[in-house]
Coordinates of N, CA and C in Angstrom, one line a residue:
Chain A
X1 N 211.9 -172.0 -48.8 CA 212.6 -172.3 -50.1 C 212.4 -173.8 -50.4
X2 N 212.1 -174.0 -51.7 CA 212.0 -175.4 -52.1 C 213.3 -176.1 -52.2
X3 N 213.3 -177.4 -52.0 CA 214.5 -178.1 -52.1 C 214.4 -179.6 -51.8
X4 N 215.5 -180.3 -51.7 CA 215.6 -181.7 -51.4 C 216.3 -181.9 -50.1
X5 N 215.7 -182.6 -49.2 CA 216.3 -182.8 -47.9 C 216.7 -184.3 -47.8
X6 N 218.0 -184.5 -47.5 CA 218.4 -185.9 -47.2 C 218.9 -186.0 -45.8
X7 N 218.5 -187.0 -45.2 CA 218.9 -187.2 -43.8 C 219.2 -188.7 -43.5
X8 N 220.1 -188.9 -42.5 CA 221.0 -188.0 -41.9 C 222.2 -187.6 -42.9
X9 N 223.1 -186.7 -42.5 CA 224.2 -186.4 -43.3 C 225.3 -187.5 -43.3
X10 N 225.5 -188.0 -42.1 CA 226.4 -189.1 -41.9 C 225.7 -190.3 -41.2
X11 N 226.0 -191.5 -41.6 CA 225.3 -192.7 -41.1 C 226.3 -193.8 -41.0
X12 N 226.3 -194.5 -39.8 CA 227.2 -195.5 -39.6 C 226.4 -196.8 -39.2
X13 N 226.8 -197.9 -39.8 CA 226.1 -199.2 -39.6 C 227.1 -200.3 -39.5
X14 N 226.7 -201.4 -38.8 CA 227.5 -202.6 -38.8 C 227.1 -203.4 -40.0
X15 N 228.1 -204.2 -40.5 CA 227.8 -205.1 -41.6 C 226.7 -206.1 -41.2
X16 N 225.9 -206.3 -42.2 CA 224.8 -207.3 -42.0 C 223.4 -206.6 -41.6
X17 N 223.5 -205.3 -41.4 CA 222.3 -204.6 -41.0 C 221.7 -203.8 -42.2
X18 N 220.4 -203.8 -42.4 CA 219.8 -203.0 -43.4 C 219.8 -201.5 -42.8
X19 N 219.8 -200.6 -43.7 CA 219.7 -199.2 -43.3 C 218.9 -198.4 -44.4
X20 N 218.1 -197.5 -43.9 CA 217.2 -196.7 -44.8 C 217.7 -195.2 -44.8
X21 N 217.9 -194.7 -46.0 CA 218.2 -193.3 -46.2 C 217.0 -192.5 -46.6
X22 N 216.8 -191.4 -46.0 CA 215.6 -190.6 -46.3 C 215.9 -189.5 -47.4
X23 N 214.9 -189.3 -48.2 CA 214.9 -188.2 -49.2 C 213.5 -187.6 -49.3
X24 N 213.4 -186.3 -49.1 CA 212.1 -185.6 -49.2 C 212.3 -184.4 -50.0
X25 N 211.3 -184.1 -50.9 CA 211.4 -182.9 -51.8 C 210.1 -182.2 -51.7
X26 N 210.2 -180.8 -51.7 CA 209.0 -180.0 -51.7 C 209.0 -179.1 -53.0
X27 N 209.5 -179.7 -54.1 CA 209.6 -179.0 -55.4 C 208.4 -179.4 -56.3
X28 N 207.6 -180.3 -55.8 CA 206.5 -180.8 -56.6 C 207.0 -181.5 -57.9
X29 N 208.1 -182.1 -57.8 CA 208.7 -182.8 -59.0 C 208.1 -184.2 -59.1
X30 N 207.9 -184.6 -60.4 CA 207.3 -185.9 -60.6 C 208.4 -187.0 -60.4
X31 N 209.6 -186.8 -60.8 CA 210.6 -187.9 -60.8 C 211.6 -187.7 -59.7
X32 N 212.0 -188.8 -59.2 CA 213.0 -188.8 -58.1 C 214.0 -189.9 -58.4
X33 N 215.3 -189.8 -57.9 CA 216.4 -190.6 -58.3 C 217.3 -190.9 -57.1
X34 N 218.0 -192.0 -57.1 CA 219.1 -192.3 -56.2 C 220.3 -192.6 -57.0
X35 N 221.4 -191.8 -56.6 CA 222.7 -192.1 -57.2 C 223.7 -192.5 -56.1
X36 N 224.7 -193.2 -56.5 CA 225.8 -193.6 -55.6 C 227.0 -192.9 -56.2
X37 N 227.8 -192.3 -55.3 CA 229.1 -191.6 -55.8 C 230.2 -192.3 -55.1
X38 N 231.2 -192.8 -55.8 CA 232.4 -193.3 -55.3 C 233.6 -192.5 -55.9
X39 N 234.7 -192.4 -55.2 CA 235.8 -191.6 -55.7 C 236.3 -192.1 -57.0
X40 N 236.4 -191.2 -58.0 CA 236.9 -191.6 -59.3 C 235.9 -192.3 -60.2
X41 N 234.7 -192.5 -59.7 CA 233.7 -193.2 -60.5 C 232.5 -192.4 -61.0
X42 N 232.5 -191.2 -60.6 CA 231.4 -190.4 -60.9 C 230.1 -190.8 -60.2
X43 N 229.0 -190.6 -60.9 CA 227.7 -190.9 -60.3 C 227.1 -192.1 -61.0
X44 N 226.6 -193.1 -60.3 CA 225.9 -194.2 -60.9 C 224.5 -194.3 -60.4
X45 N 223.6 -194.6 -61.3 CA 222.1 -194.5 -61.0 C 221.7 -195.9 -60.3
X46 N 221.1 -195.8 -59.2 CA 220.6 -197.0 -58.4 C 219.2 -197.3 -58.8
X47 N 218.3 -196.4 -58.5 CA 216.9 -196.5 -58.8 C 216.3 -195.1 -59.2
X48 N 215.2 -195.2 -60.0 CA 214.5 -193.9 -60.2 C 213.0 -194.2 -60.3
X49 N 212.3 -193.1 -60.1 CA 210.8 -193.2 -60.0 C 210.2 -192.0 -60.8
X50 N 209.4 -192.3 -61.8 CA 208.8 -191.3 -62.6 C 207.5 -190.8 -62.0
X51 N 206.9 -191.7 -61.2 CA 205.5 -191.4 -60.7 C 205.3 -192.2 -59.4
X52 N 204.4 -191.7 -58.6 CA 204.1 -192.4 -57.4 C 203.7 -193.9 -57.6
X53 N 204.1 -194.8 -56.7 CA 203.9 -196.2 -56.8 C 204.5 -196.9 -58.0
X54 N 205.5 -196.3 -58.6 CA 206.2 -196.9 -59.7 C 207.7 -196.5 -59.6
X55 N 208.6 -197.5 -59.9 CA 210.0 -197.2 -59.9 C 210.7 -198.2 -60.8
X56 N 211.9 -197.9 -61.3 CA 212.7 -198.7 -62.1 C 214.1 -198.8 -61.6
X57 N 214.7 -200.0 -61.9 CA 216.1 -200.2 -61.6 C 217.0 -199.4 -62.5
X58 N 218.1 -198.8 -61.9 CA 219.1 -198.2 -62.6 C 220.2 -199.1 -62.9
X59 N 221.4 -198.6 -63.0 CA 222.6 -199.4 -63.4 C 223.1 -200.4 -62.4
X60 N 222.9 -200.0 -61.1 CA 223.5 -200.8 -60.0 C 222.5 -201.0 -58.9
X61 N 221.3 -201.6 -59.2 CA 220.2 -201.8 -58.3 C 220.4 -202.9 -57.3
X62 N 221.3 -203.8 -57.6 CA 221.4 -205.0 -56.7 C 221.8 -204.7 -55.3
X63 N 221.1 -205.2 -54.3 CA 221.4 -204.9 -52.9 C 220.7 -203.7 -52.4
X64 N 219.9 -203.1 -53.2 CA 219.1 -201.9 -52.8 C 217.6 -202.1 -53.0
X65 N 216.8 -201.3 -52.3 CA 215.4 -201.3 -52.5 C 214.8 -199.9 -52.3
X66 N 213.7 -199.6 -52.9 CA 213.1 -198.3 -52.8 C 211.6 -198.4 -52.7
X67 N 210.9 -197.3 -52.3 CA 209.5 -197.2 -52.3 C 209.1 -195.8 -52.7
X68 N 207.9 -195.6 -53.3 CA 207.5 -194.3 -53.7 C 206.0 -194.2 -53.4
X69 N 205.7 -194.1 -52.1 CA 204.3 -194.1 -51.7 C 203.7 -192.7 -51.7
X70 N 204.6 -191.7 -51.7 CA 204.1 -190.3 -51.8 C 205.0 -189.6 -52.8
X71 N 204.5 -188.6 -53.4 CA 205.2 -187.8 -54.4 C 206.5 -187.2 -53.8
X72 N 206.4 -186.8 -52.5 CA 207.4 -186.0 -51.9 C 208.6 -186.9 -51.4
X73 N 208.4 -188.2 -51.3 CA 209.3 -189.0 -50.5 C 209.8 -190.2 -51.4
X74 N 211.1 -190.5 -51.3 CA 211.7 -191.6 -52.0 C 212.8 -192.3 -51.2
X75 N 212.5 -193.0 -50.2 CA 213.5 -193.6 -49.3 C 214.2 -194.8 -50.0
X76 N 215.5 -194.9 -49.7 CA 216.4 -195.9 -50.2 C 216.8 -196.8 -49.1
X77 N 216.6 -198.1 -49.2 CA 217.1 -199.1 -48.2 C 218.3 -199.8 -48.8
X78 N 219.4 -199.7 -48.0 CA 220.6 -200.5 -48.4 C 220.6 -201.8 -47.6
X79 N 220.5 -202.9 -48.3 CA 220.3 -204.2 -47.6 C 221.6 -204.8 -47.3
X80 N 221.6 -205.9 -46.6 CA 222.8 -206.6 -46.2 C 223.4 -207.3 -47.5
X81 N 222.6 -207.4 -48.5 CA 223.0 -208.1 -49.8 C 223.9 -207.2 -50.6
X82 N 224.0 -205.9 -50.3 CA 224.9 -205.0 -51.0 C 226.3 -205.2 -50.5
X83 N 227.2 -205.7 -51.5 CA 228.5 -206.1 -51.1 C 229.4 -205.0 -50.6
X84 N 229.3 -203.8 -51.1 CA 230.2 -202.7 -50.8 C 229.4 -201.5 -50.6
X85 N 228.7 -201.4 -49.5 CA 227.7 -200.3 -49.3 C 228.3 -198.9 -48.9
X86 N 229.6 -198.9 -48.4 CA 230.1 -197.6 -48.0 C 230.3 -196.7 -49.2
X87 N 229.6 -195.6 -49.2 CA 229.6 -194.6 -50.3 C 228.9 -193.4 -49.9
X88 N 228.9 -192.4 -50.8 CA 228.2 -191.2 -50.7 C 226.9 -191.3 -51.6
X89 N 225.7 -191.2 -51.0 CA 224.5 -191.4 -51.7 C 223.8 -190.1 -51.9
X90 N 223.4 -189.8 -53.1 CA 222.7 -188.6 -53.5 C 221.3 -188.9 -54.1
X91 N 220.4 -188.1 -53.6 CA 219.0 -188.1 -54.0 C 218.8 -186.9 -54.9
X92 N 218.0 -187.1 -56.0 CA 217.7 -186.0 -56.9 C 216.3 -186.1 -57.3
X93 N 215.8 -184.9 -57.8 CA 214.4 -184.9 -58.4 C 214.4 -184.1 -59.6
X94 N 213.4 -184.3 -60.5 CA 213.3 -183.4 -61.7 C 211.8 -183.3 -62.1
X95 N 211.5 -182.2 -62.7 CA 210.1 -182.1 -63.3 C 210.0 -183.0 -64.5
X96 N 208.9 -183.0 -65.1 CA 208.6 -183.9 -66.3 C 209.5 -183.5 -67.5
X97 N 209.8 -182.2 -67.6 CA 210.5 -181.7 -68.8 C 212.0 -181.6 -68.4
X98 N 212.7 -182.6 -68.5 CA 214.1 -182.7 -68.1 C 215.0 -181.7 -68.8
X99 N 214.7 -181.5 -70.1 CA 215.6 -180.7 -70.9 C 215.7 -179.3 -70.4
X100 N 214.6 -178.7 -70.0 CA 214.6 -177.3 -69.6 C 214.9 -177.1 -68.1
X101 N 214.7 -178.2 -67.3 CA 214.9 -178.0 -65.8 C 215.4 -179.3 -65.3
X102 N 216.6 -179.6 -65.4 CA 217.1 -180.9 -65.1 C 217.2 -181.2 -63.6
X103 N 218.1 -182.1 -63.3 CA 218.1 -182.7 -61.9 C 218.4 -181.6 -60.8
X104 N 217.7 -181.7 -59.7 CA 218.0 -181.0 -58.5 C 218.5 -182.0 -57.5
X105 N 219.6 -181.7 -56.8 CA 220.2 -182.7 -55.9 C 220.0 -182.3 -54.4
X106 N 219.9 -183.3 -53.6 CA 220.1 -183.0 -52.1 C 221.6 -183.0 -51.8
X107 N 221.9 -182.7 -50.5 CA 223.3 -182.6 -50.1 C 223.9 -183.9 -49.7
X108 N 223.2 -185.0 -49.9 CA 223.8 -186.3 -49.8 C 223.9 -186.9 -48.4
X109 N 224.0 -188.2 -48.3 CA 224.2 -189.0 -47.1 C 225.5 -189.8 -47.2
X110 N 226.4 -189.7 -46.3 CA 227.6 -190.5 -46.4 C 227.4 -191.7 -45.5
X111 N 227.4 -192.9 -46.1 CA 227.1 -194.1 -45.3 C 228.5 -194.8 -45.2
X112 N 228.7 -195.2 -43.9 CA 229.9 -196.0 -43.6 C 229.5 -197.3 -42.9
X113 N 229.8 -198.4 -43.5 CA 229.5 -199.7 -43.0 C 230.8 -200.4 -42.6
X114 N 230.8 -200.9 -41.3 CA 232.1 -201.5 -40.8 C 231.8 -202.9 -40.3
Chain B
X1 N 225.9 -197.7 -75.9 CA 225.1 -196.7 -75.2 C 225.7 -195.4 -75.1
X2 N 225.0 -194.5 -74.5 CA 225.5 -193.1 -74.3 C 226.7 -193.1 -73.3
X3 N 227.6 -192.2 -73.5 CA 228.7 -192.0 -72.6 C 229.2 -190.6 -72.6
X4 N 229.9 -190.2 -71.5 CA 230.5 -188.9 -71.4 C 231.9 -189.1 -70.9
X5 N 232.9 -188.5 -71.5 CA 234.3 -188.6 -71.1 C 234.8 -187.2 -70.8
X6 N 235.4 -187.1 -69.6 CA 235.9 -185.8 -69.1 C 237.4 -186.0 -69.0
X7 N 238.1 -184.9 -69.0 CA 239.6 -184.9 -68.8 C 239.8 -185.3 -67.3
X8 N 240.8 -186.1 -67.1 CA 241.1 -186.5 -65.7 C 241.7 -185.4 -64.9
X9 N 241.4 -185.4 -63.6 CA 242.0 -184.4 -62.8 C 243.0 -185.1 -61.9
X10 N 243.4 -184.5 -60.8 CA 242.9 -183.2 -60.4 C 243.6 -182.1 -61.2
X11 N 242.9 -180.9 -61.4 CA 243.5 -179.8 -62.0 C 243.8 -178.7 -60.9
X12 N 245.0 -178.2 -60.9 CA 245.4 -177.2 -60.0 C 245.8 -175.9 -60.7
X13 N 245.1 -174.8 -60.4 CA 245.4 -173.5 -61.1 C 245.6 -172.4 -60.1
X14 N 246.4 -171.4 -60.5 CA 246.5 -170.2 -59.7 C 245.3 -169.3 -59.9
X15 N 245.0 -168.5 -58.9 CA 243.9 -167.6 -59.0 C 244.1 -166.7 -60.3
X16 N 243.0 -166.4 -61.0 CA 243.0 -165.6 -62.2 C 243.5 -166.3 -63.4
X17 N 243.9 -167.6 -63.3 CA 244.3 -168.4 -64.5 C 243.0 -168.7 -65.4
X18 N 243.3 -169.1 -66.6 CA 242.2 -169.5 -67.5 C 242.0 -171.0 -67.3
X19 N 240.7 -171.4 -67.3 CA 240.3 -172.8 -67.1 C 239.7 -173.4 -68.3
X20 N 240.1 -174.6 -68.7 CA 239.4 -175.4 -69.6 C 239.3 -176.8 -69.1
X21 N 238.1 -177.3 -69.0 CA 237.9 -178.7 -68.7 C 237.2 -179.4 -69.9
X22 N 237.9 -180.4 -70.5 CA 237.4 -181.0 -71.7 C 236.3 -182.0 -71.4
X23 N 235.3 -182.0 -72.3 CA 234.2 -183.0 -72.2 C 233.8 -183.4 -73.6
X24 N 233.8 -184.7 -73.9 CA 233.3 -185.2 -75.1 C 232.2 -186.3 -74.8
X25 N 231.4 -186.5 -75.8 CA 230.2 -187.4 -75.5 C 230.0 -188.3 -76.7
X26 N 229.3 -189.4 -76.5 CA 228.8 -190.3 -77.5 C 227.4 -190.5 -77.2
X27 N 226.6 -190.2 -78.3 CA 225.1 -190.4 -78.1 C 224.5 -190.5 -79.5
X28 N 223.4 -191.2 -79.6 CA 222.6 -191.1 -80.8 C 221.6 -190.0 -80.7
X29 N 221.1 -189.5 -81.8 CA 220.1 -188.5 -81.7 C 220.6 -187.1 -81.3
X30 N 219.8 -186.4 -80.6 CA 220.1 -185.0 -80.3 C 220.1 -184.8 -78.7
X31 N 221.2 -185.1 -78.1 CA 221.2 -185.0 -76.6 C 221.2 -183.5 -76.1
X32 N 220.8 -183.3 -74.9 CA 221.0 -182.1 -74.2 C 222.2 -182.3 -73.3
X33 N 223.0 -181.2 -73.1 CA 224.3 -181.3 -72.4 C 224.3 -180.4 -71.2
X34 N 224.9 -180.8 -70.1 CA 224.9 -180.1 -68.9 C 226.3 -180.1 -68.2
X35 N 226.6 -179.0 -67.5 CA 227.7 -179.1 -66.5 C 227.1 -178.8 -65.1
X36 N 227.5 -179.8 -64.2 CA 227.1 -179.6 -62.8 C 228.4 -179.4 -62.0
X37 N 228.2 -178.7 -60.9 CA 229.4 -178.5 -60.0 C 229.0 -179.0 -58.6
X38 N 230.0 -179.6 -57.9 CA 229.8 -180.1 -56.6 C 230.9 -179.5 -55.7
X39 N 230.4 -178.7 -54.7 CA 231.3 -178.1 -53.7 C 231.5 -179.2 -52.6
X40 N 232.6 -179.1 -51.9 CA 232.9 -180.1 -50.8 C 231.8 -180.3 -49.9
X41 N 231.4 -181.6 -49.7 CA 230.4 -182.0 -48.8 C 229.0 -181.7 -49.2
X42 N 228.8 -181.4 -50.4 CA 227.4 -181.0 -50.9 C 227.0 -181.9 -52.1
X43 N 225.8 -181.7 -52.4 CA 225.3 -182.3 -53.7 C 225.7 -181.6 -54.9
X44 N 225.2 -182.0 -56.0 CA 225.5 -181.3 -57.3 C 224.5 -180.2 -57.6
X45 N 225.1 -179.1 -58.2 CA 224.2 -178.0 -58.6 C 224.4 -177.8 -60.1
X46 N 223.3 -177.5 -60.8 CA 223.4 -177.2 -62.2 C 224.2 -175.9 -62.4
X47 N 225.2 -176.0 -63.3 CA 226.0 -174.8 -63.6 C 225.6 -174.1 -64.9
X48 N 225.4 -174.9 -65.9 CA 224.9 -174.4 -67.2 C 224.5 -175.6 -68.1
X49 N 223.7 -175.2 -69.1 CA 223.2 -176.3 -70.0 C 223.1 -175.7 -71.4
X50 N 223.0 -176.7 -72.4 CA 222.8 -176.4 -73.8 C 221.9 -177.5 -74.4
X51 N 220.9 -177.1 -75.1 CA 219.9 -178.1 -75.5 C 220.0 -178.4 -77.0
X52 N 220.8 -177.7 -77.8 CA 220.9 -178.0 -79.2 C 222.3 -177.5 -79.7
X53 N 222.7 -178.0 -80.9 CA 224.0 -177.7 -81.4 C 224.2 -176.2 -81.6
X54 N 225.4 -175.8 -81.3 CA 225.9 -174.4 -81.3 C 225.3 -173.5 -80.2
X55 N 224.5 -174.0 -79.4 CA 224.0 -173.3 -78.2 C 225.2 -173.1 -77.3
X56 N 225.3 -171.9 -76.6 CA 226.3 -171.6 -75.6 C 225.6 -171.5 -74.3
X57 N 226.0 -172.3 -73.3 CA 225.5 -172.1 -71.9 C 226.5 -171.3 -71.2
X58 N 225.9 -170.4 -70.2 CA 226.8 -169.6 -69.5 C 226.2 -169.3 -68.1
X59 N 227.1 -169.2 -67.1 CA 226.6 -168.9 -65.7 C 227.9 -168.6 -64.9
X60 N 227.8 -167.6 -64.1 CA 228.9 -167.3 -63.1 C 230.3 -167.1 -63.8
X61 N 230.3 -166.7 -65.0 CA 231.6 -166.5 -65.7 C 232.0 -167.8 -66.4
X62 N 231.3 -168.9 -66.2 CA 231.6 -170.1 -67.0 C 230.9 -170.2 -68.3
X63 N 231.5 -170.8 -69.3 CA 230.8 -171.0 -70.6 C 231.1 -172.3 -71.1
X64 N 230.2 -172.8 -72.0 CA 230.4 -174.1 -72.7 C 229.6 -174.0 -74.0
X65 N 230.1 -174.4 -75.1 CA 229.4 -174.4 -76.4 C 229.2 -175.8 -76.8
X66 N 228.0 -176.2 -77.2 CA 227.6 -177.5 -77.7 C 228.1 -177.6 -79.2
X67 N 229.1 -178.4 -79.4 CA 229.7 -178.6 -80.7 C 229.4 -180.0 -81.2
X68 N 228.4 -180.1 -82.1 CA 228.0 -181.4 -82.6 C 229.1 -182.0 -83.5
X69 N 229.8 -181.2 -84.3 CA 230.8 -181.7 -85.2 C 231.9 -182.4 -84.5
X70 N 232.2 -181.9 -83.3 CA 233.3 -182.5 -82.5 C 232.8 -183.3 -81.3
X71 N 231.5 -183.4 -81.2 CA 230.8 -184.0 -80.0 C 231.5 -183.6 -78.7
X72 N 231.6 -182.3 -78.5 CA 232.2 -181.8 -77.3 C 231.4 -180.7 -76.7
X73 N 231.7 -180.5 -75.4 CA 231.0 -179.5 -74.6 C 232.0 -179.0 -73.5
X74 N 233.1 -178.4 -73.9 CA 234.2 -178.0 -73.0 C 233.8 -176.9 -72.1
X75 N 234.2 -176.9 -70.9 CA 233.9 -175.9 -69.9 C 235.0 -174.9 -69.8
X76 N 234.8 -173.6 -69.9 CA 235.8 -172.6 -69.8 C 235.4 -171.5 -68.9
X77 N 236.5 -170.9 -68.3 CA 236.3 -169.7 -67.5 C 237.6 -168.8 -67.6
X78 N 237.4 -167.6 -67.9 CA 238.6 -166.7 -68.2 C 239.5 -166.4 -67.0
X79 N 238.9 -166.4 -65.8 CA 239.7 -166.0 -64.6 C 239.1 -166.7 -63.4
X80 N 239.8 -167.8 -62.9 CA 239.2 -168.6 -61.8 C 239.5 -167.9 -60.5
X81 N 238.7 -168.2 -59.5 CA 238.8 -167.8 -58.2 C 238.9 -169.0 -57.2
X82 N 239.4 -168.7 -56.0 CA 239.6 -169.8 -55.0 C 238.2 -170.4 -54.8
X83 N 237.2 -169.6 -54.8 CA 235.8 -170.1 -54.6 C 235.3 -171.1 -55.7
X84 N 236.0 -171.2 -56.8 CA 235.6 -172.1 -57.9 C 236.1 -173.5 -57.6
X85 N 236.9 -173.7 -56.6 CA 237.4 -175.0 -56.2 C 236.3 -176.0 -56.0
X86 N 236.2 -177.0 -56.7 CA 235.0 -177.9 -56.7 C 235.3 -179.1 -57.6
X87 N 234.3 -180.0 -57.7 CA 234.4 -181.1 -58.7 C 233.3 -180.7 -59.8
X88 N 233.7 -180.8 -61.0 CA 232.8 -180.5 -62.1 C 232.5 -181.7 -62.9
X89 N 231.2 -181.9 -63.2 CA 230.7 -183.0 -63.9 C 230.0 -182.6 -65.2
X90 N 230.4 -183.2 -66.3 CA 229.7 -183.1 -67.5 C 228.6 -184.2 -67.6
X91 N 227.5 -183.9 -68.2 CA 226.4 -184.9 -68.3 C 225.6 -184.7 -69.5
X92 N 224.9 -185.7 -70.0 CA 224.0 -185.6 -71.1 C 222.7 -186.2 -70.8
X93 N 221.6 -185.7 -71.4 CA 220.3 -186.3 -71.4 C 220.1 -186.7 -72.9
X94 N 219.8 -188.0 -73.1 CA 219.8 -188.4 -74.5 C 218.7 -187.8 -75.4
X95 N 217.7 -187.3 -74.9 CA 216.7 -186.5 -75.7 C 215.9 -185.6 -74.7
X96 N 215.3 -184.6 -75.3 CA 214.5 -183.6 -74.5 C 213.4 -184.4 -73.8
X97 N 213.3 -184.3 -72.5 CA 212.3 -184.9 -71.7 C 212.7 -186.3 -71.1
X98 N 213.9 -186.7 -71.5 CA 214.4 -188.0 -70.9 C 214.6 -187.9 -69.4
X99 N 214.3 -188.9 -68.7 CA 214.4 -188.9 -67.3 C 215.8 -189.3 -66.8
X100 N 216.6 -189.7 -67.7 CA 217.9 -190.2 -67.2 C 219.1 -189.4 -67.7
X101 N 220.0 -189.1 -66.8 CA 221.3 -188.4 -67.2 C 222.4 -189.4 -67.1
X102 N 223.3 -189.2 -68.1 CA 224.6 -190.0 -68.0 C 225.7 -189.0 -67.6
X103 N 226.4 -189.3 -66.6 CA 227.5 -188.4 -66.1 C 228.9 -188.8 -66.5
X104 N 229.8 -187.9 -66.6 CA 231.2 -188.2 -66.7 C 231.7 -188.4 -65.3
X105 N 232.9 -188.8 -65.1 CA 233.5 -189.2 -63.8 C 233.8 -188.0 -62.9
X106 N 233.8 -186.8 -63.5 CA 234.1 -185.6 -62.7 C 235.5 -185.2 -62.8
X107 N 235.8 -183.9 -62.7 CA 237.1 -183.3 -62.7 C 237.2 -182.4 -61.5
X108 N 238.2 -182.7 -60.6 CA 238.4 -181.9 -59.4 C 239.3 -180.7 -59.7
X109 N 238.8 -179.6 -59.4 CA 239.6 -178.3 -59.6 C 240.0 -177.7 -58.3
X110 N 241.2 -177.4 -58.1 CA 241.7 -176.7 -57.0 C 242.4 -175.4 -57.5
X111 N 241.9 -174.3 -56.9 CA 242.5 -173.0 -57.2 C 243.2 -172.5 -56.0
X112 N 244.5 -172.1 -56.2 CA 245.3 -171.7 -55.1 C 245.6 -170.2 -55.2
X113 N 245.6 -169.5 -54.1 CA 245.8 -168.0 -54.1 C 247.2 -167.6 -54.7

């Protein structure tokens, strides 16, 4: 079955360390996204990529970095510059025609930084 | 900019009760509208969508009608089940083919037996 795989499901890190969250999709979707979810705040867009080797900042990109070297993969690095990194991170993908087949989400990674 | 406003939760209902979750939006042009559902510990799943005014989206007993005159897309279900307990998100895409969705803050629904 096609889908989006995020790993690991839970991640723990010490403050000051960079950490990379994995996201892989086998849906052959062009676009991929990273969202951050905090209680009571809904989803906020961190970065998105419409095509390989290209990506754009979302609403809260500071302290994060991404790469898109392959169509299937869109890893997110949470750097030590991110002031409040503890959150639930969701990866998503979509085909080019968003209106008829919108976002498909992975099951998320819960990051805890202490 | 575009925005989506949902009724604040949490909402607690007894099994077989009628559900309404209000959603209003602000957007220029002709947005597409969506409802997503998030079950505990999981990502979001598309529940239903509507791409133009007066369209009704429906799935799993849930319905929502795209009302341009009131800029609303309220989610309804006639008889909820315990398995419907989840967080529901209203979202819009500003135009057909746009790569970006704007989400509401989510409404948590708990259904008790």
